């Protein structure tokens, strides 16, 4: 379930989207750059504060990206790199009692082995541990930032003319 804010719920956000749509491409590009310049470090800092293990840092924090479009801001984490298959287990936990059974051998002797393969993961947590709580805290701030950046950039463009 994605975490998002609807533009229909806020007059300010509606006004920002309409203002962005009505300006030229150069101003739109400038708005995207300014928003990303401020949003990405905040996103990474928030994830870093909540990360509690090396796995969290490697899978969720180091892969954190912000993509800014004219109509929205997308927060991503765990979508790039070799470890992207571990994103869901790192964020939401796993079945720590999961057992992998196989046959071991020492010399000529064979024996059964039961190995707990998910003990390094946290317990299952429906609301997530790192990304989702950070996004819930950060989305209102980013929405305010987006509106303020839009207004400031448009104001500066009008003053230059």
mmCIF file with all atom_site columns, C-alpha atoms in Angstrom:
data_model
loop_
_atom_site.group_PDB
_atom_site.id
_atom_site.type_symbol
_atom_site.label_atom_id
_atom_site.label_alt_id
_atom_site.label_comp_id
_atom_site.label_asym_id
_atom_site.label_entity_id
_atom_site.label_seq_id
_atom_site.pdbx_PDB_ins_code
_atom_site.Cartn_x
_atom_site.Cartn_y
_atom_site.Cartn_z
_atom_site.occupancy
_atom_site.B_iso_or_equiv
_atom_site.pdbx_formal_charge
_atom_site.auth_seq_id
_atom_site.auth_comp_id
_atom_site.auth_asym_id
_atom_site.auth_atom_id
_atom_site.pdbx_PDB_model_num
ATOM 1   C CA . UNK A 1 1   ? 0.000  0.000   0.000   1.00 0.00 ? 1   UNK A CA 1
ATOM 2   C CA . UNK A 1 2   ? 1.667  3.228   -1.106  1.00 0.00 ? 2   UNK A CA 1
ATOM 3   C CA . UNK A 1 3   ? 1.882  6.216   1.170   1.00 0.00 ? 3   UNK A CA 1
ATOM 4   C CA . UNK A 1 4   ? 0.693  9.287   -0.667  1.00 0.00 ? 4   UNK A CA 1
ATOM 5   C CA . UNK A 1 5   ? -1.007 12.645  -0.367  1.00 0.00 ? 5   UNK A CA 1
ATOM 6   C CA . UNK A 1 6   ? -3.886 13.540  -2.633  1.00 0.00 ? 6   UNK A CA 1
ATOM 7   C CA . UNK A 1 7   ? -3.752 16.935  -4.321  1.00 0.00 ? 7   UNK A CA 1
ATOM 8   C CA . UNK A 1 8   ? -7.544 17.080  -4.037  1.00 0.00 ? 8   UNK A CA 1
ATOM 9   C CA . UNK A 1 9   ? -7.276 17.441  -0.255  1.00 0.00 ? 9   UNK A CA 1
ATOM 10  C CA . UNK A 1 10  ? -5.157 20.602  -0.260  1.00 0.00 ? 10  UNK A CA 1
ATOM 11  C CA . UNK A 1 11  ? -5.741 23.959  -1.948  1.00 0.00 ? 11  UNK A CA 1
ATOM 12  C CA . UNK A 1 12  ? -2.039 24.780  -1.677  1.00 0.00 ? 12  UNK A CA 1
ATOM 13  C CA . UNK A 1 13  ? -0.957 21.594  -3.436  1.00 0.00 ? 13  UNK A CA 1
ATOM 14  C CA . UNK A 1 14  ? -3.546 22.116  -6.177  1.00 0.00 ? 14  UNK A CA 1
ATOM 15  C CA . UNK A 1 15  ? -2.283 25.672  -6.681  1.00 0.00 ? 15  UNK A CA 1
ATOM 16  C CA . UNK A 1 16  ? 1.335  24.452  -6.816  1.00 0.00 ? 16  UNK A CA 1
ATOM 17  C CA . UNK A 1 17  ? 0.541  21.807  -9.449  1.00 0.00 ? 17  UNK A CA 1
ATOM 18  C CA . UNK A 1 18  ? -1.385 24.338  -11.564 1.00 0.00 ? 18  UNK A CA 1
ATOM 19  C CA . UNK A 1 19  ? 1.431  26.884  -11.225 1.00 0.00 ? 19  UNK A CA 1
ATOM 20  C CA . UNK A 1 20  ? 4.049  24.317  -12.259 1.00 0.00 ? 20  UNK A CA 1
ATOM 21  C CA . UNK A 1 21  ? 1.952  23.310  -15.270 1.00 0.00 ? 21  UNK A CA 1
ATOM 22  C CA . UNK A 1 22  ? 1.561  26.926  -16.404 1.00 0.00 ? 22  UNK A CA 1
ATOM 23  C CA . UNK A 1 23  ? 5.258  27.933  -16.409 1.00 0.00 ? 23  UNK A CA 1
ATOM 24  C CA . UNK A 1 24  ? 7.900  27.217  -19.034 1.00 0.00 ? 24  UNK A CA 1
ATOM 25  C CA . UNK A 1 25  ? 10.161 24.198  -19.215 1.00 0.00 ? 25  UNK A CA 1
ATOM 26  C CA . UNK A 1 26  ? 13.190 26.021  -17.812 1.00 0.00 ? 26  UNK A CA 1
ATOM 27  C CA . UNK A 1 27  ? 11.324 26.969  -14.644 1.00 0.00 ? 27  UNK A CA 1
ATOM 28  C CA . UNK A 1 28  ? 9.903  23.453  -14.334 1.00 0.00 ? 28  UNK A CA 1
ATOM 29  C CA . UNK A 1 29  ? 13.417 22.007  -14.563 1.00 0.00 ? 29  UNK A CA 1
ATOM 30  C CA . UNK A 1 30  ? 14.656 24.506  -11.991 1.00 0.00 ? 30  UNK A CA 1
ATOM 31  C CA . UNK A 1 31  ? 11.813 23.546  -9.629  1.00 0.00 ? 31  UNK A CA 1
ATOM 32  C CA . UNK A 1 32  ? 12.632 19.854  -9.981  1.00 0.00 ? 32  UNK A CA 1
ATOM 33  C CA . UNK A 1 33  ? 16.331 20.479  -9.305  1.00 0.00 ? 33  UNK A CA 1
ATOM 34  C CA . UNK A 1 34  ? 15.700 22.654  -6.251  1.00 0.00 ? 34  UNK A CA 1
ATOM 35  C CA . UNK A 1 35  ? 13.225 20.191  -4.771  1.00 0.00 ? 35  UNK A CA 1
ATOM 36  C CA . UNK A 1 36  ? 15.528 17.201  -5.308  1.00 0.00 ? 36  UNK A CA 1
ATOM 37  C CA . UNK A 1 37  ? 18.544 19.089  -3.910  1.00 0.00 ? 37  UNK A CA 1
ATOM 38  C CA . UNK A 1 38  ? 16.731 19.542  -0.584  1.00 0.00 ? 38  UNK A CA 1
ATOM 39  C CA . UNK A 1 39  ? 14.557 16.395  -0.463  1.00 0.00 ? 39  UNK A CA 1
ATOM 40  C CA . UNK A 1 40  ? 17.149 13.690  -1.142  1.00 0.00 ? 40  UNK A CA 1
ATOM 41  C CA . UNK A 1 41  ? 19.466 14.472  1.809   1.00 0.00 ? 41  UNK A CA 1
ATOM 42  C CA . UNK A 1 42  ? 16.445 14.668  4.135   1.00 0.00 ? 42  UNK A CA 1
ATOM 43  C CA . UNK A 1 43  ? 15.184 11.289  2.898   1.00 0.00 ? 43  UNK A CA 1
ATOM 44  C CA . UNK A 1 44  ? 18.591 9.654   3.368   1.00 0.00 ? 44  UNK A CA 1
ATOM 45  C CA . UNK A 1 45  ? 19.095 11.260  6.787   1.00 0.00 ? 45  UNK A CA 1
ATOM 46  C CA . UNK A 1 46  ? 15.679 10.056  7.987   1.00 0.00 ? 46  UNK A CA 1
ATOM 47  C CA . UNK A 1 47  ? 16.378 6.506   6.819   1.00 0.00 ? 47  UNK A CA 1
ATOM 48  C CA . UNK A 1 48  ? 19.828 6.527   8.435   1.00 0.00 ? 48  UNK A CA 1
ATOM 49  C CA . UNK A 1 49  ? 18.337 7.554   11.793  1.00 0.00 ? 49  UNK A CA 1
ATOM 50  C CA . UNK A 1 50  ? 15.883 4.639   11.770  1.00 0.00 ? 50  UNK A CA 1
ATOM 51  C CA . UNK A 1 51  ? 18.260 1.986   10.409  1.00 0.00 ? 51  UNK A CA 1
ATOM 52  C CA . UNK A 1 52  ? 19.364 -0.356  13.149  1.00 0.00 ? 52  UNK A CA 1
ATOM 53  C CA . UNK A 1 53  ? 21.588 -2.883  11.383  1.00 0.00 ? 53  UNK A CA 1
ATOM 54  C CA . UNK A 1 54  ? 24.188 -3.228  8.648   1.00 0.00 ? 54  UNK A CA 1
ATOM 55  C CA . UNK A 1 55  ? 21.577 -4.947  6.497   1.00 0.00 ? 55  UNK A CA 1
ATOM 56  C CA . UNK A 1 56  ? 19.248 -1.944  6.834   1.00 0.00 ? 56  UNK A CA 1
ATOM 57  C CA . UNK A 1 57  ? 22.019 0.459   5.874   1.00 0.00 ? 57  UNK A CA 1
ATOM 58  C CA . UNK A 1 58  ? 23.195 -1.531  2.851   1.00 0.00 ? 58  UNK A CA 1
ATOM 59  C CA . UNK A 1 59  ? 19.776 -2.450  1.482   1.00 0.00 ? 59  UNK A CA 1
ATOM 60  C CA . UNK A 1 60  ? 17.568 0.498   2.441   1.00 0.00 ? 60  UNK A CA 1
ATOM 61  C CA . UNK A 1 61  ? 19.709 3.574   3.178   1.00 0.00 ? 61  UNK A CA 1
ATOM 62  C CA . UNK A 1 62  ? 22.413 3.378   0.512   1.00 0.00 ? 62  UNK A CA 1
ATOM 63  C CA . UNK A 1 63  ? 19.815 2.826   -2.214  1.00 0.00 ? 63  UNK A CA 1
ATOM 64  C CA . UNK A 1 64  ? 17.564 5.726   -1.205  1.00 0.00 ? 64  UNK A CA 1
ATOM 65  C CA . UNK A 1 65  ? 16.613 7.949   -4.137  1.00 0.00 ? 65  UNK A CA 1
ATOM 66  C CA . UNK A 1 66  ? 14.224 10.832  -4.719  1.00 0.00 ? 66  UNK A CA 1
ATOM 67  C CA . UNK A 1 67  ? 12.620 11.369  -8.088  1.00 0.00 ? 67  UNK A CA 1
ATOM 68  C CA . UNK A 1 68  ? 10.907 14.706  -8.660  1.00 0.00 ? 68  UNK A CA 1
ATOM 69  C CA . UNK A 1 69  ? 8.329  15.148  -11.397 1.00 0.00 ? 69  UNK A CA 1
ATOM 70  C CA . UNK A 1 70  ? 6.093  18.071  -12.257 1.00 0.00 ? 70  UNK A CA 1
ATOM 71  C CA . UNK A 1 71  ? 3.117  16.495  -10.506 1.00 0.00 ? 71  UNK A CA 1
ATOM 72  C CA . UNK A 1 72  ? 4.695  14.528  -7.653  1.00 0.00 ? 72  UNK A CA 1
ATOM 73  C CA . UNK A 1 73  ? 7.749  13.529  -5.662  1.00 0.00 ? 73  UNK A CA 1
ATOM 74  C CA . UNK A 1 74  ? 8.630  9.820   -5.507  1.00 0.00 ? 74  UNK A CA 1
ATOM 75  C CA . UNK A 1 75  ? 10.609 8.442   -2.552  1.00 0.00 ? 75  UNK A CA 1
ATOM 76  C CA . UNK A 1 76  ? 12.367 5.151   -3.316  1.00 0.00 ? 76  UNK A CA 1
ATOM 77  C CA . UNK A 1 77  ? 14.514 2.812   -1.309  1.00 0.00 ? 77  UNK A CA 1
ATOM 78  C CA . UNK A 1 78  ? 15.865 -0.653  -2.025  1.00 0.00 ? 78  UNK A CA 1
ATOM 79  C CA . UNK A 1 79  ? 15.013 -0.585  -5.732  1.00 0.00 ? 79  UNK A CA 1
ATOM 80  C CA . UNK A 1 80  ? 18.584 -0.679  -7.089  1.00 0.00 ? 80  UNK A CA 1
ATOM 81  C CA . UNK A 1 81  ? 21.648 -2.828  -6.608  1.00 0.00 ? 81  UNK A CA 1
ATOM 82  C CA . UNK A 1 82  ? 22.462 -6.466  -6.087  1.00 0.00 ? 82  UNK A CA 1
ATOM 83  C CA . UNK A 1 83  ? 20.617 -6.677  -2.768  1.00 0.00 ? 83  UNK A CA 1
ATOM 84  C CA . UNK A 1 84  ? 17.218 -5.453  -3.994  1.00 0.00 ? 84  UNK A CA 1
ATOM 85  C CA . UNK A 1 85  ? 15.735 -8.927  -3.390  1.00 0.00 ? 85  UNK A CA 1
ATOM 86  C CA . UNK A 1 86  ? 16.313 -8.353  0.336   1.00 0.00 ? 86  UNK A CA 1
ATOM 87  C CA . UNK A 1 87  ? 14.325 -5.104  0.429   1.00 0.00 ? 87  UNK A CA 1
ATOM 88  C CA . UNK A 1 88  ? 11.006 -6.581  1.565   1.00 0.00 ? 88  UNK A CA 1
ATOM 89  C CA . UNK A 1 89  ? 12.518 -8.898  4.233   1.00 0.00 ? 89  UNK A CA 1
ATOM 90  C CA . UNK A 1 90  ? 14.759 -6.094  5.540   1.00 0.00 ? 90  UNK A CA 1
ATOM 91  C CA . UNK A 1 91  ? 11.847 -3.652  5.822   1.00 0.00 ? 91  UNK A CA 1
ATOM 92  C CA . UNK A 1 92  ? 9.003  -5.914  6.963   1.00 0.00 ? 92  UNK A CA 1
ATOM 93  C CA . UNK A 1 93  ? 10.919 -8.733  8.658   1.00 0.00 ? 93  UNK A CA 1
ATOM 94  C CA . UNK A 1 94  ? 10.603 -12.438 8.050   1.00 0.00 ? 94  UNK A CA 1
ATOM 95  C CA . UNK A 1 95  ? 9.624  -15.724 9.579   1.00 0.00 ? 95  UNK A CA 1
ATOM 96  C CA . UNK A 1 96  ? 12.453 -16.174 12.065  1.00 0.00 ? 96  UNK A CA 1
ATOM 97  C CA . UNK A 1 97  ? 11.350 -19.751 12.783  1.00 0.00 ? 97  UNK A CA 1
ATOM 98  C CA . UNK A 1 98  ? 11.790 -20.795 9.136   1.00 0.00 ? 98  UNK A CA 1
ATOM 99  C CA . UNK A 1 99  ? 13.942 -23.914 8.943   1.00 0.00 ? 99  UNK A CA 1
ATOM 100 C CA . UNK A 1 100 ? 15.869 -25.174 5.920   1.00 0.00 ? 100 UNK A CA 1
ATOM 101 C CA . UNK A 1 101 ? 16.430 -28.941 6.039   1.00 0.00 ? 101 UNK A CA 1
ATOM 102 C CA . UNK A 1 102 ? 19.207 -30.649 4.149   1.00 0.00 ? 102 UNK A CA 1
ATOM 103 C CA . UNK A 1 103 ? 21.573 -33.608 4.390   1.00 0.00 ? 103 UNK A CA 1
ATOM 104 C CA . UNK A 1 104 ? 25.106 -32.982 5.630   1.00 0.00 ? 104 UNK A CA 1
ATOM 105 C CA . UNK A 1 105 ? 28.136 -35.205 5.327   1.00 0.00 ? 105 UNK A CA 1
ATOM 106 C CA . UNK A 1 106 ? 31.303 -35.608 7.344   1.00 0.00 ? 106 UNK A CA 1
ATOM 107 C CA . UNK A 1 107 ? 33.548 -38.204 5.824   1.00 0.00 ? 107 UNK A CA 1
ATOM 108 C CA . UNK A 1 108 ? 31.383 -41.240 5.047   1.00 0.00 ? 108 UNK A CA 1
ATOM 109 C CA . UNK A 1 109 ? 28.788 -40.372 7.653   1.00 0.00 ? 109 UNK A CA 1
ATOM 110 C CA . UNK A 1 110 ? 25.555 -38.610 6.525   1.00 0.00 ? 110 UNK A CA 1
ATOM 111 C CA . UNK A 1 111 ? 23.221 -36.743 8.861   1.00 0.00 ? 111 UNK A CA 1
ATOM 112 C CA . UNK A 1 112 ? 20.224 -34.387 8.782   1.00 0.00 ? 112 UNK A CA 1
ATOM 113 C CA . UNK A 1 113 ? 20.703 -30.658 9.377   1.00 0.00 ? 113 UNK A CA 1
ATOM 114 C CA . UNK A 1 114 ? 18.040 -28.126 10.367  1.00 0.00 ? 114 UNK A CA 1
ATOM 115 C CA . UNK A 1 115 ? 19.253 -24.584 9.752   1.00 0.00 ? 115 UNK A CA 1
ATOM 116 C CA . UNK A 1 116 ? 17.344 -21.416 10.723  1.00 0.00 ? 116 UNK A CA 1
ATOM 117 C CA . UNK A 1 117 ? 17.777 -19.273 7.596   1.00 0.00 ? 117 UNK A CA 1
ATOM 118 C CA . UNK A 1 118 ? 15.925 -16.098 8.588   1.00 0.00 ? 118 UNK A CA 1
ATOM 119 C CA . UNK A 1 119 ? 17.219 -15.405 12.100  1.00 0.00 ? 119 UNK A CA 1
ATOM 120 C CA . UNK A 1 120 ? 19.140 -12.322 10.903  1.00 0.00 ? 120 UNK A CA 1
ATOM 121 C CA . UNK A 1 121 ? 15.851 -10.654 9.884   1.00 0.00 ? 121 UNK A CA 1
ATOM 122 C CA . UNK A 1 122 ? 13.624 -8.792  12.307  1.00 0.00 ? 122 UNK A CA 1
ATOM 123 C CA . UNK A 1 123 ? 10.216 -10.077 13.362  1.00 0.00 ? 123 UNK A CA 1
ATOM 124 C CA . UNK A 1 124 ? 7.411  -9.477  10.879  1.00 0.00 ? 124 UNK A CA 1
ATOM 125 C CA . UNK A 1 125 ? 6.047  -5.969  11.154  1.00 0.00 ? 125 UNK A CA 1
ATOM 126 C CA . UNK A 1 126 ? 3.106  -4.889  9.007   1.00 0.00 ? 126 UNK A CA 1
ATOM 127 C CA . UNK A 1 127 ? 3.933  -1.159  9.070   1.00 0.00 ? 127 UNK A CA 1
ATOM 128 C CA . UNK A 1 128 ? 7.606  -1.581  8.226   1.00 0.00 ? 128 UNK A CA 1
ATOM 129 C CA . UNK A 1 129 ? 10.629 -0.648  10.312  1.00 0.00 ? 129 UNK A CA 1
ATOM 130 C CA . UNK A 1 130 ? 12.681 1.910   8.380   1.00 0.00 ? 130 UNK A CA 1
ATOM 131 C CA . UNK A 1 131 ? 11.237 3.156   5.075   1.00 0.00 ? 131 UNK A CA 1
ATOM 132 C CA . UNK A 1 132 ? 7.531  3.407   5.846   1.00 0.00 ? 132 UNK A CA 1
ATOM 133 C CA . UNK A 1 133 ? 7.799  5.233   9.194   1.00 0.00 ? 133 UNK A CA 1
ATOM 134 C CA . UNK A 1 134 ? 10.339 7.628   7.673   1.00 0.00 ? 134 UNK A CA 1
ATOM 135 C CA . UNK A 1 135 ? 8.053  8.279   4.700   1.00 0.00 ? 135 UNK A CA 1
ATOM 136 C CA . UNK A 1 136 ? 5.095  8.934   6.998   1.00 0.00 ? 136 UNK A CA 1
ATOM 137 C CA . UNK A 1 137 ? 7.120  11.559  8.866   1.00 0.00 ? 137 UNK A CA 1
ATOM 138 C CA . UNK A 1 138 ? 8.711  13.101  5.787   1.00 0.00 ? 138 UNK A CA 1
ATOM 139 C CA . UNK A 1 139 ? 5.798  13.361  3.320   1.00 0.00 ? 139 UNK A CA 1
ATOM 140 C CA . UNK A 1 140 ? 4.054  16.322  5.007   1.00 0.00 ? 140 UNK A CA 1
ATOM 141 C CA . UNK A 1 141 ? 7.395  18.172  5.222   1.00 0.00 ? 141 UNK A CA 1
ATOM 142 C CA . UNK A 1 142 ? 8.150  17.462  1.574   1.00 0.00 ? 142 UNK A CA 1
ATOM 143 C CA . UNK A 1 143 ? 4.703  18.661  0.520   1.00 0.00 ? 143 UNK A CA 1
ATOM 144 C CA . UNK A 1 144 ? 5.271  21.944  2.351   1.00 0.00 ? 144 UNK A CA 1
ATOM 145 C CA . UNK A 1 145 ? 8.758  22.198  0.867   1.00 0.00 ? 145 UNK A CA 1
ATOM 146 C CA . UNK A 1 146 ? 7.412  21.590  -2.632  1.00 0.00 ? 146 UNK A CA 1
ATOM 147 C CA . UNK A 1 147 ? 4.822  24.372  -2.302  1.00 0.00 ? 147 UNK A CA 1
ATOM 148 C CA . UNK A 1 148 ? 7.372  26.796  -0.795  1.00 0.00 ? 148 UNK A CA 1
ATOM 149 C CA . UNK A 1 149 ? 9.946  26.019  -3.489  1.00 0.00 ? 149 UNK A CA 1
ATOM 150 C CA . UNK A 1 150 ? 7.347  26.557  -6.200  1.00 0.00 ? 150 UNK A CA 1
ATOM 151 C CA . UNK A 1 151 ? 6.287  29.903  -4.785  1.00 0.00 ? 151 UNK A CA 1
ATOM 152 C CA . UNK A 1 152 ? 9.863  31.075  -4.217  1.00 0.00 ? 152 UNK A CA 1
ATOM 153 C CA . UNK A 1 153 ? 11.048 30.046  -7.686  1.00 0.00 ? 153 UNK A CA 1
ATOM 154 C CA . UNK A 1 154 ? 8.061  31.686  -9.399  1.00 0.00 ? 154 UNK A CA 1
ATOM 155 C CA . UNK A 1 155 ? 8.527  34.830  -7.323  1.00 0.00 ? 155 UNK A CA 1
ATOM 156 C CA . UNK A 1 156 ? 12.218 35.033  -8.284  1.00 0.00 ? 156 UNK A CA 1
ATOM 157 C CA . UNK A 1 157 ? 11.365 34.482  -11.953 1.00 0.00 ? 157 UNK A CA 1
ATOM 158 C CA . UNK A 1 158 ? 8.793  37.294  -11.889 1.00 0.00 ? 158 UNK A CA 1
ATOM 159 C CA . UNK A 1 159 ? 11.227 39.672  -10.161 1.00 0.00 ? 159 UNK A CA 1
ATOM 160 C CA . UNK A 1 160 ? 13.908 38.998  -12.790 1.00 0.00 ? 160 UNK A CA 1
ATOM 161 C CA . UNK A 1 161 ? 11.578 40.024  -15.607 1.00 0.00 ? 161 UNK A CA 1
#
